[in-house]
Amino acid sequence: MTAIHTRTPALAVRAGRRALQRLKDKPLAPEDVHVIPGAAGGPKALGISGLDKAVFGDWLPGAPQERALIGSSIGSWRFAAVASSDDPKAQLARLADLYTSQRFSKGVSPAEVSRKSIEFLEELLGGREEFILNHPWYRLSVVVVRSLGLLEHDTRGRLGLGLMNAISANMVSRRHLGRFMERGIIHDARLKTPVSKLVDFPSHEVALTSANLLPALLASASIPLVMSGVRNIPGAPDGVYRDGGLLDYHLDLPYQQPGVILYPHFTDRIVPGWFDKSLPWRRGDATRLQDVLLVAPSPEYLQSLPDGKLPDRKDFEKYVGDDAGRERSWRRAITESDRLGDEFLELVESGRLADVIKPLH
């Protein structure tokens, strides 16, 4: 008897309660999607580049309409790249190439990482600010945090102590982080941010402009002790701004929109904040995520990658002295990620998506 070989799925597809029911009743179409979140996660974004290209380059253009893109850290960089050109595939490929080509010497200072990040953003987006602000259908929201107390300092001692205090407070309850930081959302003024009133932490909203676009993107990815804080974003309350993922790592927000929230993600788990990564009991709120359709690499797919995982920041340490080796590993992961996009397109075009969805816990 001839053996039947089936390819293991490249994607893990999860849905919140209301999205799950909706997709059982009606196949997903691009016109159903009005909001797309983008999580923090650094180089992990490179590992889903092919999925992003399929979503933004092939699928969503089939139904051009106003859509909110809300991201923290690398999520905001991905979406700025998407909204910066009428060829999002090319800009996503450029982002992946620029990120992969970064090289840092051992013991590099936060100021130097920030300087190189500014060069990165200017090379990727410089001269494209007006295109982003006037994109015919994408409306960008960049999530940042305004530092309070000791987190306002960039000196290693004070900042380190502030982070230790924040981590300890978060262990007791996530709500205590409001003593250490305030959420900021810098958003396209043409559209209300796609969330209901935010009451979990002190929050403010600021209109996105050509003057604050690049500073906001830089701040949204400024990891404490890795990069310097960004002081006084134009149009925002005075202060030192840092990585939006500190509060909103995977954007567990009270979304408010009319359809399905399509979430291309690195993992099938929603982790509320950066300090919750090591706290497995901290998960996204089922009510806030009830309209989310999450699409992420499957465990089997991850095992097939060069290092058995997506690229991540620890690779800079793992491959210290071997930048060429790290780049080879990352570029292979980027190339392999086209499988994610191909599978997504096959699932939505064939109508098989509903057959593979599991509940989002």
Short mmCIF file of C-alpha atoms in Angstrom, two decimals:
data_model
loop_
_atom_site.label_atom_id
_atom_site.label_comp_id
_atom_site.label_asym_id
_atom_site.label_seq_id
_atom_site.Cartn_x
_atom_site.Cartn_y
_atom_site.Cartn_z
CA MET A 1 0.00 0.00 0.00
CA THR A 2 1.35 3.44 -0.94
CA ALA A 3 2.03 5.72 2.00
CA ILE A 4 0.09 8.99 2.08
CA HIS A 5 2.29 11.95 3.00
CA THR A 6 0.62 15.06 4.41
CA ARG A 7 2.51 18.26 5.05
CA THR A 8 2.32 19.50 8.61
CA PRO A 9 0.48 22.81 8.96
CA ALA A 10 2.64 25.91 9.00
CA LEU A 11 0.00 27.98 10.79
CA ALA A 12 -1.76 27.88 14.14
CA VAL A 13 -5.12 29.65 13.82
CA ARG A 14 -6.99 30.76 16.94
CA ALA A 15 -10.16 32.82 17.36
CA GLY A 16 -12.00 34.57 20.17
CA ARG A 17 -15.54 33.49 21.01
CA ARG A 18 -17.44 35.90 18.77
CA ALA A 19 -14.98 35.62 15.88
CA LEU A 20 -15.16 31.82 16.07
CA GLN A 21 -18.94 31.85 15.72
CA ARG A 22 -18.85 34.46 12.98
CA LEU A 23 -16.36 32.47 10.91
CA LYS A 24 -18.42 29.31 11.27
CA ASP A 25 -21.39 31.20 9.84
CA LYS A 26 -19.55 33.05 7.09
CA PRO A 27 -16.12 32.54 5.46
CA LEU A 28 -13.61 35.28 6.13
CA ALA A 29 -13.40 37.97 3.45
CA PRO A 30 -11.03 40.96 3.36
CA GLU A 31 -13.93 43.40 3.76
CA ASP A 32 -14.58 41.87 7.22
CA VAL A 33 -11.26 43.22 8.52
CA HIS A 34 -11.12 46.79 9.87
CA VAL A 35 -8.44 46.46 12.58
CA ILE A 36 -5.03 44.77 12.59
CA PRO A 37 -2.84 44.71 15.76
CA GLY A 38 0.93 44.29 15.68
CA ALA A 39 2.75 42.99 18.76
CA ALA A 40 6.13 43.90 20.20
CA GLY A 41 8.76 41.21 19.67
CA GLY A 42 11.84 42.60 17.92
CA PRO A 43 13.37 40.29 15.30
CA LYS A 44 10.46 37.84 15.61
CA ALA A 45 8.75 40.10 13.07
CA LEU A 46 11.22 38.89 10.45
CA GLY A 47 9.96 35.36 10.97
CA ILE A 48 6.42 36.27 9.88
CA SER A 49 7.46 38.56 7.01
CA GLY A 50 5.96 36.20 4.44
CA LEU A 51 2.63 36.21 6.29
CA ASP A 52 2.62 40.01 6.34
CA LYS A 53 3.37 40.13 2.61
CA ALA A 54 0.45 37.82 1.84
CA VAL A 55 -1.97 39.73 4.08
CA PHE A 56 -1.01 43.27 3.04
CA GLY A 57 0.28 42.64 -0.46
CA ASP A 58 -2.14 40.02 -1.79
CA TRP A 59 -5.27 39.66 0.31
CA LEU A 60 -6.39 42.98 1.83
CA PRO A 61 -5.97 44.95 -1.44
CA GLY A 62 -8.90 42.86 -2.70
CA ALA A 63 -11.18 45.07 -0.58
CA PRO A 64 -9.63 48.53 -0.20
CA GLN A 65 -11.23 50.31 2.75
CA GLU A 66 -10.28 52.31 5.84
CA ARG A 67 -8.35 50.08 8.27
CA ALA A 68 -6.72 50.80 11.62
CA LEU A 69 -3.22 49.42 12.14
CA ILE A 70 -2.26 49.57 15.81
CA GLY A 71 1.20 48.44 16.87
CA SER A 72 3.73 48.63 19.64
CA SER A 73 7.49 48.40 19.10
CA ILE A 74 8.32 46.33 16.00
CA GLY A 75 4.58 46.03 15.33
CA SER A 76 4.43 49.76 14.67
CA TRP A 77 7.53 49.55 12.45
CA ARG A 78 5.94 46.76 10.37
CA PHE A 79 2.79 48.78 9.90
CA ALA A 80 4.64 52.01 9.11
CA ALA A 81 6.50 50.07 6.42
CA VAL A 82 3.19 48.73 5.04
CA ALA A 83 1.62 52.21 4.97
CA SER A 84 4.70 53.93 3.51
CA SER A 85 4.32 52.71 -0.06
CA ASP A 86 1.87 51.38 -2.61
CA ASP A 87 4.17 48.32 -2.72
CA PRO A 88 3.96 46.97 0.84
CA LYS A 89 5.75 43.74 -0.09
CA ALA A 90 8.84 45.68 -1.15
CA GLN A 91 8.86 47.76 2.03
CA LEU A 92 8.39 44.70 4.25
CA ALA A 93 11.28 43.01 2.46
CA ARG A 94 13.37 46.15 2.98
CA LEU A 95 12.54 46.23 6.69
CA ALA A 96 13.60 42.58 7.04
CA ASP A 97 16.84 43.20 5.16
CA LEU A 98 17.75 46.34 7.11
CA TYR A 99 17.01 44.64 10.43
CA THR A 100 18.99 41.53 9.54
CA SER A 101 21.98 43.59 8.40
CA GLN A 102 22.30 45.39 11.75
CA ARG A 103 25.52 44.61 13.59
CA PHE A 104 26.40 45.63 17.13
CA SER A 105 29.71 45.30 18.92
CA LYS A 106 29.78 43.52 22.29
CA GLY A 107 28.87 45.90 25.10
CA VAL A 108 27.31 48.45 22.74
CA SER A 109 25.80 51.43 24.59
CA PRO A 110 22.08 52.26 24.55
CA ALA A 111 22.93 55.59 22.93
CA GLU A 112 24.67 53.79 20.05
CA VAL A 113 21.75 51.38 19.56
CA SER A 114 19.39 54.37 19.46
CA ARG A 115 21.63 56.16 16.94
CA LYS A 116 21.63 53.14 14.63
CA SER A 117 17.87 52.75 15.06
CA ILE A 118 17.36 56.35 13.95
CA GLU A 119 19.46 55.62 10.84
CA PHE A 120 17.38 52.47 10.28
CA LEU A 121 14.07 54.36 10.40
CA GLU A 122 15.34 57.18 8.21
CA GLU A 123 16.55 54.70 5.61
CA LEU A 124 13.28 52.75 5.70
CA LEU A 125 10.81 55.63 5.99
CA GLY A 126 12.64 58.92 5.43
CA GLY A 127 10.82 61.00 2.83
CA ARG A 128 7.75 58.75 3.08
CA GLU A 129 6.14 60.47 6.06
CA GLU A 130 3.44 62.21 4.03
CA PHE A 131 2.59 58.98 2.22
CA ILE A 132 1.94 57.32 5.59
CA LEU A 133 -0.12 60.25 6.87
CA ASN A 134 -2.20 60.39 3.68
CA HIS A 135 -2.47 56.69 2.88
CA PRO A 136 -5.83 56.08 1.18
CA TRP A 137 -6.98 53.40 3.62
CA TYR A 138 -4.40 52.56 6.32
CA ARG A 139 -4.59 54.55 9.57
CA LEU A 140 -1.55 54.03 11.80
CA SER A 141 -1.57 54.07 15.62
CA VAL A 142 1.77 53.87 17.46
CA VAL A 143 1.71 52.70 21.10
CA VAL A 144 4.33 54.12 23.49
CA VAL A 145 4.73 54.57 27.23
CA ARG A 146 5.63 57.77 29.08
CA SER A 147 8.06 56.94 31.88
CA LEU A 148 7.36 58.00 35.47
CA GLY A 149 9.66 58.23 38.50
CA LEU A 150 12.94 56.35 38.23
CA LEU A 151 12.04 55.12 34.75
CA GLU A 152 12.56 58.67 33.49
CA HIS A 153 16.32 58.23 33.93
CA ASP A 154 18.71 56.66 31.45
CA THR A 155 21.49 56.10 33.97
CA ARG A 156 21.85 52.35 34.42
CA GLY A 157 21.60 52.42 38.23
CA ARG A 158 18.42 54.48 38.55
CA LEU A 159 16.72 52.93 35.54
CA GLY A 160 17.64 49.43 36.68
CA LEU A 161 16.22 50.08 40.14
CA GLY A 162 13.04 51.50 38.60
CA LEU A 163 12.63 48.41 36.46
CA MET A 164 13.15 46.12 39.46
CA ASN A 165 10.44 48.02 41.33
CA ALA A 166 8.09 47.79 38.35
CA ILE A 167 8.69 44.06 37.96
CA SER A 168 7.97 43.48 41.67
CA ALA A 169 4.80 45.57 41.54
CA ASN A 170 3.62 43.74 38.42
CA MET A 171 4.03 40.40 40.19
CA VAL A 172 1.42 41.57 42.71
CA SER A 173 -0.94 43.04 40.13
CA ARG A 174 -0.58 44.39 36.62
CA ARG A 175 -2.58 47.49 37.55
CA HIS A 176 0.31 48.66 39.78
CA LEU A 177 2.32 49.46 36.63
CA GLY A 178 0.33 52.70 36.45
CA ARG A 179 2.70 54.06 39.11
CA PHE A 180 5.61 53.66 36.73
CA MET A 181 4.31 54.48 33.26
CA GLU A 182 1.49 56.00 31.25
CA ARG A 183 0.19 54.69 27.93
CA GLY A 184 0.36 56.94 24.90
CA ILE A 185 -1.26 56.30 21.52
CA ILE A 186 -0.06 58.48 18.67
CA HIS A 187 -2.62 57.93 15.95
CA ASP A 188 -3.78 59.00 12.52
CA ALA A 189 -6.15 61.91 13.17
CA ARG A 190 -8.49 60.79 10.37
CA LEU A 191 -9.78 57.87 12.45
CA LYS A 192 -10.56 57.29 16.11
CA THR A 193 -8.27 54.77 17.74
CA PRO A 194 -9.93 51.33 17.44
CA VAL A 195 -10.37 50.82 21.18
CA SER A 196 -13.03 51.84 23.69
CA LYS A 197 -12.23 54.14 26.62
CA LEU A 198 -9.02 52.97 28.29
CA VAL A 199 -9.40 52.72 32.06
CA ASP A 200 -6.74 50.15 33.01
CA PHE A 201 -3.87 52.67 33.03
CA PRO A 202 -3.48 56.43 32.70
CA SER A 203 -3.55 56.99 28.94
CA HIS A 204 -3.39 59.83 26.46
CA GLU A 205 -3.86 60.16 22.71
CA VAL A 206 -1.94 62.40 20.34
CA ALA A 207 -2.44 63.13 16.64
CA LEU A 208 0.19 61.62 14.34
CA THR A 209 2.09 64.26 12.34
CA SER A 210 5.14 64.45 10.12
CA ALA A 211 7.01 65.96 13.10
CA ASN A 212 6.30 63.15 15.57
CA LEU A 213 6.04 60.07 13.31
CA LEU A 214 9.68 58.98 13.44
CA PRO A 215 10.20 59.98 17.13
CA ALA A 216 7.08 58.00 18.05
CA LEU A 217 8.27 54.94 16.13
CA LEU A 218 11.70 55.20 17.76
CA ALA A 219 10.16 55.54 21.23
CA SER A 220 7.78 52.63 20.65
CA ALA A 221 10.76 50.29 20.24
CA SER A 222 13.08 51.83 22.84
CA ILE A 223 13.63 48.95 25.26
CA PRO A 224 14.96 50.20 28.62
CA LEU A 225 18.71 49.55 29.14
CA VAL A 226 19.00 48.53 25.46
CA MET A 227 18.09 51.91 23.94
CA SER A 228 17.88 55.44 25.30
CA GLY A 229 14.49 56.91 26.06
CA VAL A 230 13.02 59.47 23.64
CA ARG A 231 12.43 62.83 25.28
CA ASN A 232 9.47 65.08 24.48
CA ILE A 233 7.74 63.62 21.43
CA PRO A 234 6.32 66.60 19.49
CA GLY A 235 2.67 67.21 20.38
CA ALA A 236 2.72 64.77 23.32
CA PRO A 237 2.94 65.56 27.04
CA ASP A 238 6.53 66.31 28.10
CA GLY A 239 8.50 63.33 29.33
CA VAL A 240 10.69 60.36 28.44
CA TYR A 241 9.02 57.82 26.18
CA ARG A 242 9.89 54.13 25.86
CA ASP A 243 8.83 50.84 24.33
CA GLY A 244 5.06 50.49 24.02
CA GLY A 245 5.42 46.78 24.71
CA LEU A 246 6.21 47.48 28.36
CA LEU A 247 2.47 47.92 28.95
CA ASP A 248 1.04 46.50 25.73
CA TYR A 249 3.34 43.66 24.68
CA HIS A 250 0.70 41.77 22.68
CA LEU A 251 -1.94 44.52 22.65
CA ASP A 252 -4.55 43.01 24.96
CA LEU A 253 -6.83 46.02 24.44
CA PRO A 254 -10.62 46.62 24.50
CA TYR A 255 -11.05 46.65 20.74
CA GLN A 256 -14.02 48.45 19.26
CA GLN A 257 -14.76 47.78 15.59
CA PRO A 258 -17.45 46.22 13.35
CA GLY A 259 -15.87 42.99 12.12
CA VAL A 260 -13.07 40.50 12.68
CA ILE A 261 -9.74 41.69 14.10
CA LEU A 262 -7.05 39.97 12.02
CA TYR A 263 -3.94 39.45 14.14
CA PRO A 264 -0.81 38.14 12.36
CA HIS A 265 1.26 37.16 15.40
CA PHE A 266 4.46 35.40 16.45
CA THR A 267 2.79 33.00 18.87
CA ASP A 268 -0.67 31.60 19.64
CA ARG A 269 -0.64 33.13 23.12
CA ILE A 270 -1.53 36.72 24.08
CA VAL A 271 0.82 38.08 26.78
CA PRO A 272 -0.54 41.39 28.15
CA GLY A 273 2.72 43.18 29.11
CA TRP A 274 6.48 42.79 28.72
CA PHE A 275 6.87 41.92 32.42
CA ASP A 276 4.32 39.11 32.03
CA LYS A 277 6.48 37.00 29.70
CA SER A 278 7.59 34.78 32.57
CA LEU A 279 4.13 34.64 34.17
CA PRO A 280 2.19 31.90 32.36
CA TRP A 281 -1.00 32.70 34.29
CA ARG A 282 -1.13 36.19 32.75
CA ARG A 283 -3.13 35.85 29.56
CA GLY A 284 -5.21 38.09 27.37
CA ASP A 285 -8.75 38.91 28.46
CA ALA A 286 -11.31 36.75 26.63
CA THR A 287 -13.85 39.58 26.44
CA ARG A 288 -11.42 42.07 24.95
CA LEU A 289 -10.22 39.47 22.45
CA GLN A 290 -13.59 37.99 21.48
CA ASP A 291 -13.40 39.35 17.91
CA VAL A 292 -9.75 38.42 17.32
CA LEU A 293 -8.63 35.96 14.64
CA LEU A 294 -5.02 35.15 15.49
CA VAL A 295 -2.74 33.61 12.85
CA ALA A 296 0.70 32.46 13.99
CA PRO A 297 3.44 29.96 13.11
CA SER A 298 2.64 26.43 14.28
CA PRO A 299 4.95 24.53 16.66
CA GLU A 300 5.78 22.13 13.84
CA TYR A 301 6.76 25.00 11.57
CA LEU A 302 8.98 26.53 14.26
CA GLN A 303 10.80 23.22 14.75
CA SER A 304 11.68 23.24 11.04
CA LEU A 305 13.54 26.56 11.27
CA PRO A 306 17.36 26.73 11.52
CA ASP A 307 17.40 27.29 15.29
CA GLY A 308 14.00 25.72 15.98
CA LYS A 309 12.47 29.15 16.61
CA LEU A 310 11.85 32.56 15.10
CA PRO A 311 14.73 35.06 15.11
CA ASP A 312 14.97 36.94 18.42
CA ARG A 313 17.18 39.48 20.19
CA LYS A 314 19.09 36.77 22.06
CA ASP A 315 20.60 35.74 18.73
CA PHE A 316 22.86 38.80 18.91
CA GLU A 317 24.44 37.14 21.97
CA LYS A 318 24.24 33.57 20.66
CA TYR A 319 26.04 34.52 17.45
CA VAL A 320 28.47 36.99 19.03
CA GLY A 321 31.49 37.16 16.76
CA ASP A 322 29.56 35.40 13.99
CA ASP A 323 27.28 38.01 12.45
CA ALA A 324 27.40 36.19 9.13
CA GLY A 325 26.04 33.04 10.80
CA ARG A 326 23.22 34.97 12.45
CA GLU A 327 22.34 36.64 9.18
CA ARG A 328 22.25 33.30 7.35
CA SER A 329 19.91 31.87 10.00
CA TRP A 330 17.63 34.91 9.90
CA ARG A 331 17.51 35.09 6.11
CA ARG A 332 16.53 31.46 5.92
CA ALA A 333 13.73 32.10 8.43
CA ILE A 334 12.58 35.06 6.34
CA THR A 335 12.55 32.95 3.17
CA GLU A 336 10.75 30.09 4.91
CA SER A 337 8.06 32.51 6.14
CA ASP A 338 6.63 32.64 2.63
CA ARG A 339 5.09 29.26 3.57
CA LEU A 340 3.05 31.06 6.24
CA GLY A 341 1.67 33.49 3.69
CA ASP A 342 0.98 30.79 1.12
CA GLU A 343 -0.93 28.72 3.66
CA PHE A 344 -2.97 31.70 4.83
CA LEU A 345 -4.01 32.52 1.26
CA GLU A 346 -4.89 28.89 0.58
CA LEU A 347 -7.04 28.69 3.72
CA VAL A 348 -9.03 31.86 3.03
CA GLU A 349 -9.39 31.28 -0.71
CA SER A 350 -10.45 27.65 -0.34
CA GLY A 351 -12.86 28.34 2.51
CA ARG A 352 -10.99 25.84 4.73
CA LEU A 353 -10.09 28.43 7.36
CA ALA A 354 -13.03 27.51 9.59
CA ASP A 355 -11.89 23.86 9.56
CA VAL A 356 -8.57 24.62 11.26
CA ILE A 357 -9.57 27.32 13.79
CA LYS A 358 -9.27 26.54 17.48
CA PRO A 359 -10.47 28.68 20.39
CA LEU A 360 -8.15 31.45 21.57
CA HIS A 361 -7.52 30.90 25.27
#
